[in-house]
PDB file of C-alpha atoms in Angstrom:
ATOM      1  CA  MET V   1     130.102  72.751  94.456  1.00 60.00           C
ATOM      2  CA  HIS V   2     128.796  75.153  97.071  1.00 67.00           C
ATOM      3  CA  PRO V   3     125.013  75.327  97.571  1.00 72.00           C
ATOM      4  CA  PRO V   4     123.400  78.524  96.263  1.00 82.00           C
ATOM      5  CA  LYS V   5     123.286  81.473  98.617  1.00 91.00           C
ATOM      6  CA  LEU V   6     120.063  82.173 100.474  1.00 93.00           C
ATOM      7  CA  LEU V   7     119.035  85.204  98.417  1.00 93.00           C
ATOM      8  CA  ASP V   8     119.777  83.329  95.194  1.00 92.00           C
ATOM      9  CA  GLN V   9     117.474  80.548  96.426  1.00 94.00           C
ATOM     10  CA  VAL V  10     114.809  83.185  97.125  1.00 94.00           C
ATOM     11  CA  ARG V  11     115.141  84.630  93.614  1.00 93.00           C
ATOM     12  CA  ALA V  12     114.910  81.167  92.059  1.00 91.00           C
ATOM     13  CA  ALA V  13     111.765  80.323  94.069  1.00 93.00           C
ATOM     14  CA  ILE V  14     110.140  83.641  93.136  1.00 92.00           C
ATOM     15  CA  ARG V  15     110.832  83.132  89.434  1.00 87.00           C
ATOM     16  CA  LEU V  16     109.483  79.590  89.630  1.00 86.00           C
ATOM     17  CA  LYS V  17     106.220  81.122  90.882  1.00 85.00           C
ATOM     18  CA  HIS V  18     106.323  83.689  88.035  1.00 78.00           C
ATOM     19  CA  TYR V  19     106.192  86.645  90.417  1.00 83.00           C
ATOM     20  CA  SER V  20     106.997  90.052  88.967  1.00 80.00           C
ATOM     21  CA  SER V  21     110.475  91.563  89.078  1.00 83.00           C
ATOM     22  CA  ARG V  22     109.126  94.234  91.451  1.00 86.00           C
ATOM     23  CA  THR V  23     107.908  91.602  93.891  1.00 90.00           C
ATOM     24  CA  GLU V  24     111.257  89.856  93.618  1.00 92.00           C
ATOM     25  CA  ALA V  25     113.168  93.034  94.429  1.00 93.00           C
ATOM     26  CA  ALA V  26     110.868  93.854  97.378  1.00 95.00           C
ATOM     27  CA  TYR V  27     110.980  90.349  98.878  1.00 96.00           C
ATOM     28  CA  VAL V  28     114.750  90.085  98.556  1.00 96.00           C
ATOM     29  CA  GLN V  29     115.153  93.478 100.229  1.00 96.00           C
ATOM     30  CA  TRP V  30     112.932  92.533 103.212  1.00 96.00           C
ATOM     31  CA  ILE V  31     114.605  89.159 103.709  1.00 96.00           C
ATOM     32  CA  LYS V  32     118.014  90.831 103.612  1.00 96.00           C
ATOM     33  CA  ARG V  33     116.874  93.388 106.221  1.00 96.00           C
ATOM     34  CA  PHE V  34     115.518  90.575 108.399  1.00 96.00           C
ATOM     35  CA  VAL V  35     118.838  88.709 108.320  1.00 96.00           C
ATOM     36  CA  LEU V  36     120.848  91.876 109.052  1.00 95.00           C
ATOM     37  CA  PHE V  37     118.478  92.824 111.883  1.00 96.00           C
ATOM     38  CA  HIS V  38     119.292  89.512 113.569  1.00 95.00           C
ATOM     39  CA  ASN V  39     123.051  89.981 113.170  1.00 94.00           C
ATOM     40  CA  LYS V  40     123.348  87.907 109.989  1.00 93.00           C
ATOM     41  CA  ARG V  41     122.022  84.732 111.595  1.00 94.00           C
ATOM     42  CA  HIS V  42     120.639  82.248 109.072  1.00 94.00           C
ATOM     43  CA  PRO V  43     116.810  82.206 109.051  1.00 94.00           C
ATOM     44  CA  ASN V  44     116.893  78.429 109.597  1.00 92.00           C
ATOM     45  CA  GLY V  45     117.988  79.195 113.147  1.00 92.00           C
ATOM     46  CA  LEU V  46     115.216  81.761 113.600  1.00 93.00           C
ATOM     47  CA  GLY V  47     111.472  81.399 113.888  1.00 91.00           C
ATOM     48  CA  ALA V  48     108.171  83.072 114.641  1.00 91.00           C
ATOM     49  CA  ALA V  49     109.491  84.890 117.712  1.00 92.00           C
ATOM     50  CA  GLU V  50     112.282  86.548 115.717  1.00 94.00           C
ATOM     51  CA  VAL V  51     109.854  87.471 112.920  1.00 94.00           C
ATOM     52  CA  GLU V  52     107.534  89.091 115.495  1.00 93.00           C
ATOM     53  CA  VAL V  53     110.424  91.119 116.955  1.00 94.00           C
ATOM     54  CA  PHE V  54     111.436  92.311 113.480  1.00 95.00           C
ATOM     55  CA  LEU V  55     107.906  93.308 112.450  1.00 94.00           C
ATOM     56  CA  THR V  56     107.337  95.068 115.784  1.00 93.00           C
ATOM     57  CA  HIS V  57     110.559  97.022 115.278  1.00 93.00           C
ATOM     58  CA  LEU V  58     109.377  98.126 111.840  1.00 93.00           C
ATOM     59  CA  ALA V  59     106.098  99.405 113.291  1.00 89.00           C
ATOM     60  CA  VAL V  60     107.419 101.005 116.491  1.00 90.00           C
ATOM     61  CA  ALA V  61     110.904 102.243 115.603  1.00 89.00           C
ATOM     62  CA  ASP V  62     110.718 102.729 111.832  1.00 89.00           C
ATOM     63  CA  HIS V  63     107.076 103.950 111.821  1.00 87.00           C
ATOM     64  CA  ILE V  64     106.254 102.113 108.607  1.00 89.00           C
ATOM     65  CA  SER V  65     102.705 101.935 107.234  1.00 87.00           C
ATOM     66  CA  ALA V  66     100.437  98.936 107.680  1.00 87.00           C
ATOM     67  CA  SER V  67     100.721  98.012 104.004  1.00 86.00           C
ATOM     68  CA  THR V  68     104.533  98.087 104.152  1.00 91.00           C
ATOM     69  CA  GLN V  69     104.543  95.909 107.259  1.00 92.00           C
ATOM     70  CA  ASN V  70     102.229  93.451 105.508  1.00 91.00           C
ATOM     71  CA  GLN V  71     104.618  93.317 102.552  1.00 94.00           C
ATOM     72  CA  ALA V  72     107.515  92.524 104.905  1.00 94.00           C
ATOM     73  CA  LEU V  73     105.461  89.747 106.520  1.00 93.00           C
ATOM     74  CA  ALA V  74     104.540  88.324 103.096  1.00 93.00           C
ATOM     75  CA  ALA V  75     108.220  88.237 102.138  1.00 95.00           C
ATOM     76  CA  LEU V  76     109.173  86.355 105.302  1.00 95.00           C
ATOM     77  CA  LEU V  77     106.285  83.912 104.976  1.00 94.00           C
ATOM     78  CA  PHE V  78     107.436  83.223 101.405  1.00 95.00           C
ATOM     79  CA  LEU V  79     110.990  82.632 102.664  1.00 95.00           C
ATOM     80  CA  TYR V  80     109.948  80.059 105.222  1.00 94.00           C
ATOM     81  CA  ARG V  81     107.274  78.286 103.183  1.00 93.00           C
ATOM     82  CA  GLU V  82     108.780  78.243  99.710  1.00 95.00           C
ATOM     83  CA  VAL V  83     112.537  78.292 100.368  1.00 95.00           C
ATOM     84  CA  LEU V  84     113.122  76.807 103.838  1.00 94.00           C
ATOM     85  CA  HIS V  85     109.960  74.641 103.693  1.00 93.00           C
ATOM     86  CA  ARG V  86     108.898  75.493 107.230  1.00 91.00           C
ATOM     87  CA  GLU V  87     105.666  76.840 108.668  1.00 89.00           C
ATOM     88  CA  LEU V  88     106.011  79.771 111.050  1.00 87.00           C
ATOM     89  CA  GLY V  89     102.584  79.520 112.646  1.00 81.00           C
ATOM     90  CA  ALA V  90     100.737  82.520 114.087  1.00 83.00           C
ATOM     91  CA  ILE V  91     102.596  85.835 114.131  1.00 85.00           C
ATOM     92  CA  ASP V  92     101.696  88.165 117.017  1.00 83.00           C
ATOM     93  CA  ALA V  93     103.610  91.355 116.239  1.00 79.00           C
ATOM     94  CA  VAL V  94     102.661  94.930 117.045  1.00 79.00           C
ATOM     95  CA  ARG V  95     100.688  96.037 114.016  1.00 79.00           C
ATOM     96  CA  ALA V  96     101.452  99.232 112.175  1.00 79.00           C
ATOM     97  CA  ARG V  97      98.718 101.873 112.269  1.00 73.00           C
ATOM     98  CA  THR V  98      96.294 101.631 109.362  1.00 68.00           C
ATOM     99  CA  ASP V  99      96.027 104.761 107.247  1.00 64.00           C
ATOM    100  CA  ARG V 100      92.399 105.906 107.393  1.00 66.00           C
ATOM    101  CA  ARG V 101      92.748 109.068 105.329  1.00 74.00           C
ATOM    102  CA  LEU V 102      90.382 109.571 102.429  1.00 81.00           C
ATOM    103  CA  PRO V 103      91.968 109.682  98.973  1.00 86.00           C
ATOM    104  CA  SER V 104      92.410 113.027  97.275  1.00 89.00           C
ATOM    105  CA  VAL V 105      90.112 113.570  94.291  1.00 93.00           C
ATOM    106  CA  LEU V 106      90.058 116.138  91.493  1.00 95.00           C
ATOM    107  CA  THR V 107      86.927 117.863  90.278  1.00 94.00           C
ATOM    108  CA  ARG V 108      86.006 117.372  86.640  1.00 95.00           C
ATOM    109  CA  ASP V 109      87.321 120.844  85.864  1.00 96.00           C
ATOM    110  CA  GLU V 110      90.608 120.150  87.666  1.00 96.00           C
ATOM    111  CA  VAL V 111      91.054 116.913  85.699  1.00 97.00           C
ATOM    112  CA  GLN V 112      90.712 118.825  82.444  1.00 96.00           C
ATOM    113  CA  GLN V 113      93.102 121.542  83.663  1.00 97.00           C
ATOM    114  CA  VAL V 114      95.824 118.992  84.469  1.00 97.00           C
ATOM    115  CA  ILE V 115      95.369 117.162  81.155  1.00 97.00           C
ATOM    116  CA  ALA V 116      95.462 120.482  79.282  1.00 97.00           C
ATOM    117  CA  HIS V 117      99.019 121.007  80.577  1.00 98.00           C
ATOM    118  CA  LEU V 118     100.160 117.588  79.304  1.00 97.00           C
ATOM    119  CA  THR V 119     101.231 116.780  75.758  1.00 97.00           C
ATOM    120  CA  GLY V 120     101.709 113.767  73.493  1.00 96.00           C
ATOM    121  CA  THR V 121     101.724 110.327  75.062  1.00 97.00           C
ATOM    122  CA  HIS V 122     101.559 111.767  78.583  1.00 98.00           C
ATOM    123  CA  ALA V 123      98.230 113.418  77.774  1.00 98.00           C
ATOM    124  CA  LEU V 124      96.886 110.174  76.286  1.00 98.00           C
ATOM    125  CA  LEU V 125      98.009 108.186  79.330  1.00 98.00           C
ATOM    126  CA  ALA V 126      96.354 110.629  81.733  1.00 98.00           C
ATOM    127  CA  ARG V 127      93.095 110.566  79.762  1.00 97.00           C
ATOM    128  CA  LEU V 128      93.151 106.760  79.788  1.00 97.00           C
ATOM    129  CA  LEU V 129      93.790 106.609  83.543  1.00 97.00           C
ATOM    130  CA  TYR V 130      90.864 108.911  84.186  1.00 97.00           C
ATOM    131  CA  GLY V 131      88.579 107.535  81.488  1.00 97.00           C
ATOM    132  CA  SER V 132      89.098 103.845  82.362  1.00 96.00           C
ATOM    133  CA  GLY V 133      90.023 103.880  86.063  1.00 96.00           C
ATOM    134  CA  LEU V 134      93.351 102.129  85.531  1.00 96.00           C
ATOM    135  CA  ARG V 135      96.303 102.034  87.862  1.00 95.00           C
ATOM    136  CA  LEU V 136      99.419 103.458  86.233  1.00 96.00           C
ATOM    137  CA  LEU V 137     101.230 100.128  85.847  1.00 94.00           C
ATOM    138  CA  GLU V 138      98.061  98.444  84.571  1.00 95.00           C
ATOM    139  CA  CYS V 139      97.955 101.080  81.857  1.00 96.00           C
ATOM    140  CA  LEU V 140     101.634 100.795  80.955  1.00 96.00           C
ATOM    141  CA  ARG V 141     101.391  96.990  80.802  1.00 94.00           C
ATOM    142  CA  LEU V 142      98.525  96.991  78.296  1.00 97.00           C
ATOM    143  CA  ARG V 143      99.232  94.885  75.206  1.00 97.00           C
ATOM    144  CA  VAL V 144      97.820  95.588  71.755  1.00 97.00           C
ATOM    145  CA  LYS V 145      95.550  92.534  72.028  1.00 96.00           C
ATOM    146  CA  ASP V 146      94.033  93.950  75.240  1.00 96.00           C
ATOM    147  CA  VAL V 147      92.519  96.956  73.432  1.00 97.00           C
ATOM    148  CA  ASP V 148      89.116  96.139  71.951  1.00 96.00           C
ATOM    149  CA  ILE V 149      88.171  99.153  69.850  1.00 96.00           C
ATOM    150  CA  GLU V 150      84.947  97.607  68.555  1.00 95.00           C
ATOM    151  CA  ARG V 151      83.554  96.775  72.010  1.00 95.00           C
ATOM    152  CA  ARG V 152      85.017  99.947  73.571  1.00 95.00           C
ATOM    153  CA  ALA V 153      86.697  97.804  76.204  1.00 96.00           C
ATOM    154  CA  LEU V 154      90.101  97.195  77.774  1.00 96.00           C
ATOM    155  CA  LEU V 155      91.187  93.832  79.165  1.00 95.00           C
ATOM    156  CA  VAL V 156      93.328  94.576  82.205  1.00 94.00           C
ATOM    157  CA  ARG V 157      95.925  91.958  83.122  1.00 86.00           C
ATOM    158  CA  ASP V 158      98.732  91.863  85.715  1.00 71.00           C
ATOM    159  CA  THR V 159      96.396  93.521  88.200  1.00 70.00           C
ATOM    160  CA  LYS V 160      97.114  94.123  91.862  1.00 69.00           C
ATOM    161  CA  GLY V 161      95.011  91.090  92.778  1.00 63.00           C
ATOM    162  CA  ASN V 162      96.462  89.083  89.868  1.00 66.00           C
ATOM    163  CA  GLU V 163      93.010  88.662  88.294  1.00 79.00           C
ATOM    164  CA  ASP V 164      91.967  89.874  84.838  1.00 89.00           C
ATOM    165  CA  ARG V 165      89.109  92.353  84.514  1.00 93.00           C
ATOM    166  CA  VAL V 166      87.383  94.348  81.798  1.00 95.00           C
ATOM    167  CA  THR V 167      86.920  98.104  81.962  1.00 96.00           C
ATOM    168  CA  VAL V 168      85.582 100.761  79.635  1.00 96.00           C
ATOM    169  CA  LEU V 169      87.465 102.376  76.746  1.00 96.00           C
ATOM    170  CA  PRO V 170      86.004 105.894  76.383  1.00 95.00           C
ATOM    171  CA  ASN V 171      84.554 106.820  73.012  1.00 95.00           C
ATOM    172  CA  ALA V 172      86.572 110.027  73.165  1.00 96.00           C
ATOM    173  CA  LEU V 173      89.800 107.991  73.090  1.00 97.00           C
ATOM    174  CA  VAL V 174      89.009 105.678  70.171  1.00 96.00           C
ATOM    175  CA  GLU V 175      90.559 107.950  67.550  1.00 97.00           C
ATOM    176  CA  PRO V 176      93.587 109.023  69.665  1.00 97.00           C
ATOM    177  CA  ILE V 177      94.395 105.437  70.692  1.00 97.00           C
ATOM    178  CA  THR V 178      94.022 104.258  67.075  1.00 97.00           C
ATOM    179  CA  ASP V 179      96.456 106.939  65.873  1.00 97.00           C
ATOM    180  CA  HIS V 180      98.829 106.096  68.721  1.00 98.00           C
ATOM    181  CA  LEU V 181      98.812 102.389  67.865  1.00 98.00           C
ATOM    182  CA  ARG V 182      99.558 103.215  64.254  1.00 98.00           C
ATOM    183  CA  ALA V 183     102.729 105.041  65.354  1.00 97.00           C
ATOM    184  CA  VAL V 184     103.680 102.230  67.751  1.00 97.00           C
ATOM    185  CA  ARG V 185     103.338  99.691  64.938  1.00 97.00           C
ATOM    186  CA  CYS V 186     105.782 101.683  62.807  1.00 97.00           C
ATOM    187  CA  LEU V 187     108.241 101.576  65.715  1.00 97.00           C
ATOM    188  CA  HIS V 188     107.764  97.823  66.038  1.00 97.00           C
ATOM    189  CA  VAL V 189     108.359  97.263  62.310  1.00 97.00           C
ATOM    190  CA  ALA V 190     111.582  99.304  62.574  1.00 96.00           C
ATOM    191  CA  ASP V 191     112.706  97.186  65.548  1.00 96.00           C
ATOM    192  CA  LEU V 192     112.059  93.981  63.597  1.00 96.00           C
ATOM    193  CA  ALA V 193     114.113  95.299  60.689  1.00 96.00           C
ATOM    194  CA  ARG V 194     117.022  95.845  63.085  1.00 95.00           C
ATOM    195  CA  GLY V 195     116.811  92.316  64.450  1.00 94.00           C
ATOM    196  CA  TYR V 196     114.888  93.182  67.619  1.00 94.00           C
ATOM    197  CA  GLY V 197     111.130  93.483  68.112  1.00 93.00           C
ATOM    198  CA  ALA V 198     110.722  90.800  70.793  1.00 91.00           C
ATOM    199  CA  VAL V 199     108.805  91.660  73.950  1.00 92.00           C
ATOM    200  CA  TYR V 200     108.666  90.041  77.387  1.00 89.00           C
ATOM    201  CA  LEU V 201     105.984  87.349  77.634  1.00 87.00           C
ATOM    202  CA  PRO V 202     104.513  86.266  80.983  1.00 79.00           C
ATOM    203  CA  ASP V 203     104.240  82.737  82.394  1.00 68.00           C
ATOM    204  CA  ALA V 204     106.924  81.217  80.146  1.00 68.00           C
ATOM    205  CA  LEU V 205     104.801  81.753  77.025  1.00 76.00           C
ATOM    206  CA  ASP V 206     107.972  82.485  75.077  1.00 72.00           C
ATOM    207  CA  ARG V 207     108.925  78.812  75.430  1.00 76.00           C
ATOM    208  CA  LYS V 208     105.443  77.581  74.536  1.00 79.00           C
ATOM    209  CA  TYR V 209     105.089  79.962  71.565  1.00 79.00           C
ATOM    210  CA  PRO V 210     108.629  80.832  70.393  1.00 81.00           C
ATOM    211  CA  ASN V 211     107.500  83.352  67.761  1.00 86.00           C
ATOM    212  CA  ALA V 212     104.837  85.119  69.842  1.00 90.00           C
ATOM    213  CA  ALA V 213     107.284  87.593  71.369  1.00 91.00           C
ATOM    214  CA  ARG V 214     107.642  89.333  67.976  1.00 93.00           C
ATOM    215  CA  ASP V 215     103.934  89.285  67.121  1.00 95.00           C
ATOM    216  CA  TRP V 216     102.272  92.682  66.872  1.00 97.00           C
ATOM    217  CA  VAL V 217      99.401  91.716  69.198  1.00 96.00           C
ATOM    218  CA  TRP V 218     101.785  91.060  72.102  1.00 96.00           C
ATOM    219  CA  GLN V 219     103.539  94.424  71.905  1.00 97.00           C
ATOM    220  CA  TYR V 220     103.045  97.030  74.614  1.00 97.00           C
ATOM    221  CA  VAL V 221     100.599  99.825  73.813  1.00 98.00           C
ATOM    222  CA  PHE V 222     102.959 102.253  75.526  1.00 98.00           C
ATOM    223  CA  PRO V 223     106.500 101.066  74.725  1.00 97.00           C
ATOM    224  CA  SER V 224     109.671 102.610  76.056  1.00 96.00           C
ATOM    225  CA  ASP V 225     111.472 105.076  73.836  1.00 93.00           C
ATOM    226  CA  ARG V 226     114.624 102.947  74.017  1.00 93.00           C
ATOM    227  CA  LEU V 227     115.752  99.334  73.980  1.00 93.00           C
ATOM    228  CA  SER V 228     117.087  97.866  77.211  1.00 91.00           C
ATOM    229  CA  VAL V 229     118.616  94.663  78.569  1.00 91.00           C
ATOM    230  CA  ASP V 230     116.234  92.398  80.490  1.00 85.00           C
ATOM    231  CA  PRO V 231     117.919  91.952  83.906  1.00 79.00           C
ATOM    232  CA  ARG V 232     116.698  88.359  84.234  1.00 78.00           C
ATOM    233  CA  SER V 233     117.370  86.950  80.775  1.00 80.00           C
ATOM    234  CA  GLY V 234     119.951  89.376  79.388  1.00 84.00           C
ATOM    235  CA  VAL V 235     117.878  89.740  76.188  1.00 86.00           C
ATOM    236  CA  VAL V 236     117.718  93.168  74.553  1.00 91.00           C
ATOM    237  CA  ARG V 237     114.043  94.180  74.377  1.00 92.00           C
ATOM    238  CA  ARG V 238     111.765  97.195  74.249  1.00 93.00           C
ATOM    239  CA  HIS V 239     109.980  97.211  77.583  1.00 94.00           C
ATOM    240  CA  HIS V 240     106.927  99.296  78.406  1.00 95.00           C
ATOM    241  CA  ALA V 241     107.402 102.992  79.232  1.00 95.00           C
ATOM    242  CA  ASP V 242     108.717 103.813  82.691  1.00 94.00           C
ATOM    243  CA  GLU V 243     106.144 105.147  85.134  1.00 94.00           C
ATOM    244  CA  SER V 244     108.404 107.933  86.402  1.00 95.00           C
ATOM    245  CA  GLY V 245     107.952 109.903  83.176  1.00 96.00           C
ATOM    246  CA  LEU V 246     104.205 110.380  83.659  1.00 97.00           C
ATOM    247  CA  GLN V 247     104.590 110.877  87.408  1.00 97.00           C
ATOM    248  CA  LYS V 248     106.898 113.838  86.866  1.00 97.00           C
ATOM    249  CA  ALA V 249     104.786 115.233  84.026  1.00 97.00           C
ATOM    250  CA  VAL V 250     101.558 115.084  86.080  1.00 97.00           C
ATOM    251  CA  ARG V 251     103.150 116.817  89.064  1.00 97.00           C
ATOM    252  CA  ALA V 252     104.459 119.570  86.793  1.00 97.00           C
ATOM    253  CA  ALA V 253     101.070 119.906  85.076  1.00 97.00           C
ATOM    254  CA  ALA V 254      99.267 120.248  88.410  1.00 97.00           C
ATOM    255  CA  ARG V 255     101.674 122.988  89.492  1.00 97.00           C
ATOM    256  CA  ALA V 256     101.238 124.781  86.171  1.00 97.00           C
ATOM    257  CA  ALA V 257      97.453 124.560  86.549  1.00 96.00           C
ATOM    258  CA  GLY V 258      97.678 126.019  90.054  1.00 96.00           C
ATOM    259  CA  ILE V 259      95.876 123.098  91.702  1.00 95.00           C
ATOM    260  CA  PRO V 260      96.559 123.146  95.488  1.00 92.00           C
ATOM    261  CA  LYS V 261      96.452 119.370  95.925  1.00 91.00           C
ATOM    262  CA  ARG V 262      98.992 116.586  95.944  1.00 91.00           C
ATOM    263  CA  VAL V 263      98.497 115.258  92.422  1.00 95.00           C
ATOM    264  CA  SER V 264      99.894 111.970  91.095  1.00 96.00           C
ATOM    265  CA  PRO V 265      98.708 109.684  88.271  1.00 97.00           C
ATOM    266  CA  HIS V 266      96.759 107.590  90.807  1.00 96.00           C
ATOM    267  CA  ILE V 267      94.466 110.532  91.551  1.00 96.00           C
ATOM    268  CA  PHE V 268      92.854 109.993  88.136  1.00 97.00           C
ATOM    269  CA  ARG V 269      91.681 106.522  89.261  1.00 96.00           C
ATOM    270  CA  HIS V 270      90.198 107.998  92.458  1.00 95.00           C
ATOM    271  CA  SER V 271      88.489 110.699  90.406  1.00 95.00           C
ATOM    272  CA  PHE V 272      87.127 108.114  87.937  1.00 96.00           C
ATOM    273  CA  ALA V 273      85.422 106.185  90.755  1.00 95.00           C
ATOM    274  CA  THR V 274      84.071 109.265  92.517  1.00 94.00           C
ATOM    275  CA  HIS V 275      82.672 110.818  89.352  1.00 94.00           C
ATOM    276  CA  LEU V 276      80.965 107.547  88.366  1.00 95.00           C
ATOM    277  CA  LEU V 277      79.196 107.493  91.735  1.00 93.00           C
ATOM    278  CA  GLU V 278      78.237 111.130  91.267  1.00 91.00           C
ATOM    279  CA  ASN V 279      76.709 110.154  87.921  1.00 91.00           C
ATOM    280  CA  GLY V 280      74.479 107.615  89.657  1.00 91.00           C
ATOM    281  CA  TYR V 281      76.287 104.340  88.900  1.00 93.00           C
ATOM    282  CA  ASP V 282      75.874 101.742  91.627  1.00 93.00           C
ATOM    283  CA  ILE V 283      78.728 100.726  93.904  1.00 94.00           C
ATOM    284  CA  ARG V 284      78.923  97.175  92.495  1.00 94.00           C
ATOM    285  CA  THR V 285      79.483  98.457  88.965  1.00 94.00           C
ATOM    286  CA  VAL V 286      82.273 100.724  90.180  1.00 94.00           C
ATOM    287  CA  GLN V 287      83.766  97.842  92.179  1.00 95.00           C
ATOM    288  CA  GLU V 288      83.876  95.660  89.063  1.00 94.00           C
ATOM    289  CA  LEU V 289      85.465  98.362  86.906  1.00 95.00           C
ATOM    290  CA  LEU V 290      88.128  99.064  89.547  1.00 94.00           C
ATOM    291  CA  GLY V 291      88.800  95.376  90.173  1.00 92.00           C
ATOM    292  CA  HIS V 292      88.300  95.498  93.949  1.00 92.00           C
ATOM    293  CA  LYS V 293      87.794  92.059  95.513  1.00 89.00           C
ATOM    294  CA  ASN V 294      85.846  93.502  98.435  1.00 90.00           C
ATOM    295  CA  VAL V 295      83.146  96.131  98.051  1.00 92.00           C
ATOM    296  CA  LYS V 296      84.351  97.685 101.320  1.00 89.00           C
ATOM    297  CA  THR V 297      87.405  98.926  99.428  1.00 88.00           C
ATOM    298  CA  THR V 298      85.150 100.667  96.923  1.00 91.00           C
ATOM    299  CA  MET V 299      82.936 102.116  99.674  1.00 90.00           C
ATOM    300  CA  ILE V 300      85.663 104.623 100.525  1.00 89.00           C
ATOM    301  CA  TYR V 301      84.530 106.658  97.525  1.00 89.00           C
ATOM    302  CA  THR V 302      81.082 107.091  99.069  1.00 87.00           C
ATOM    303  CA  HIS V 303      82.858 108.807 101.974  1.00 80.00           C
ATOM    304  CA  VAL V 304      84.743 110.958  99.486  1.00 82.00           C
ATOM    305  CA  LEU V 305      81.388 111.973  97.985  1.00 78.00           C
ATOM    306  CA  GLN V 306      80.055 112.896 101.410  1.00 74.00           C
ATOM    307  CA  ARG V 307      83.091 115.067 102.037  1.00 70.00           C
ATOM    308  CA  ARG V 308      82.760 116.768  98.646  1.00 67.00           C
ATOM    309  CA  ARG V 309      79.078 117.488  99.250  1.00 64.00           C
ATOM    310  CA  GLY V 310      79.763 118.802 102.713  1.00 58.00           C
ATOM    311  CA  GLY V 311      79.222 116.837 105.923  1.00 53.00           C
ATOM    312  CA  LEU V 312      76.886 113.913 105.306  1.00 52.00           C
ATOM    313  CA  ALA V 313      74.727 115.675 102.695  1.00 54.00           C
ATOM    314  CA  VAL V 314      72.200 116.209 105.513  1.00 57.00           C
ATOM    315  CA  ARG V 315      70.368 119.501 106.066  1.00 59.00           C
ATOM    316  CA  SER V 316      71.241 120.786 109.522  1.00 58.00           C
ATOM    317  CA  PRO V 317      68.273 121.651 111.808  1.00 66.00           C
ATOM    318  CA  LEU V 318      69.904 125.042 112.332  1.00 55.00           C
ATOM    319  CA  ASP V 319      69.154 125.786 108.692  1.00 59.00           C
ATOM    320  CA  GLY V 320      65.450 125.344 109.279  1.00 55.00           C
TER     321      GLY V 320
END
């Protein structure tokens, strides 16, 4: 029997670590590019010097962003540590330029204008992104058990930093989210009647709790409108809604509202943080709600506030 191919070994190692399918796809793509860049030589015959050359090429020739270069480095470090069981040591590549631009933010009026041009679930999603400061995928991955109506709270899992956090559920959304969940439950009951109704469970919980996948509490708050085949297991399931639907709807809503900014669902998170600071909430509270590990990440919104207020909110001596 032939040993498994390199990329199959990578996929197996990633799944053993319970990384997401998105991380798997990204890592496999970077490792494949690395091998092709070095004329299909096996990575066992390559080392830190070849990794440095590849990363430098990405920064200098391909003009990738710093975050993309870091993702490529993470993929290659995973390859050597977890698959080839080798340490690369220090990597001294030319670093991609860090993007220092301030995030775009909507005014309160602009937020309402965009939402007013959305309908149905898209409108509810946008209001939740703005009202709770969620990233789009964090919102789409919410489970029924993560919505605490009584405490007006959302438990956010599968975060960017892979750490759970609690954020606010706006009072204004209690009734809409309750009505929405009632409709989702009817859909789930219909799926069960057809022999489906199972949902993906993280961290091999489906083996530990065989019946949990069909429990109401584990269902997605925002399920897809169709069943699909899980690419890893081959099981037919109802996954969460695809993010592209809201992305397209928000762009169209911003155009219809005549807002001259680049508007995506993520702008609601930026606006949430900025408006909280405008309301007098301290930076640590905002950091906790956003789930930032370092307060320096949250501090960018203080710069956004300064820009919105004009200059540094300082009275010029020319004005007397």
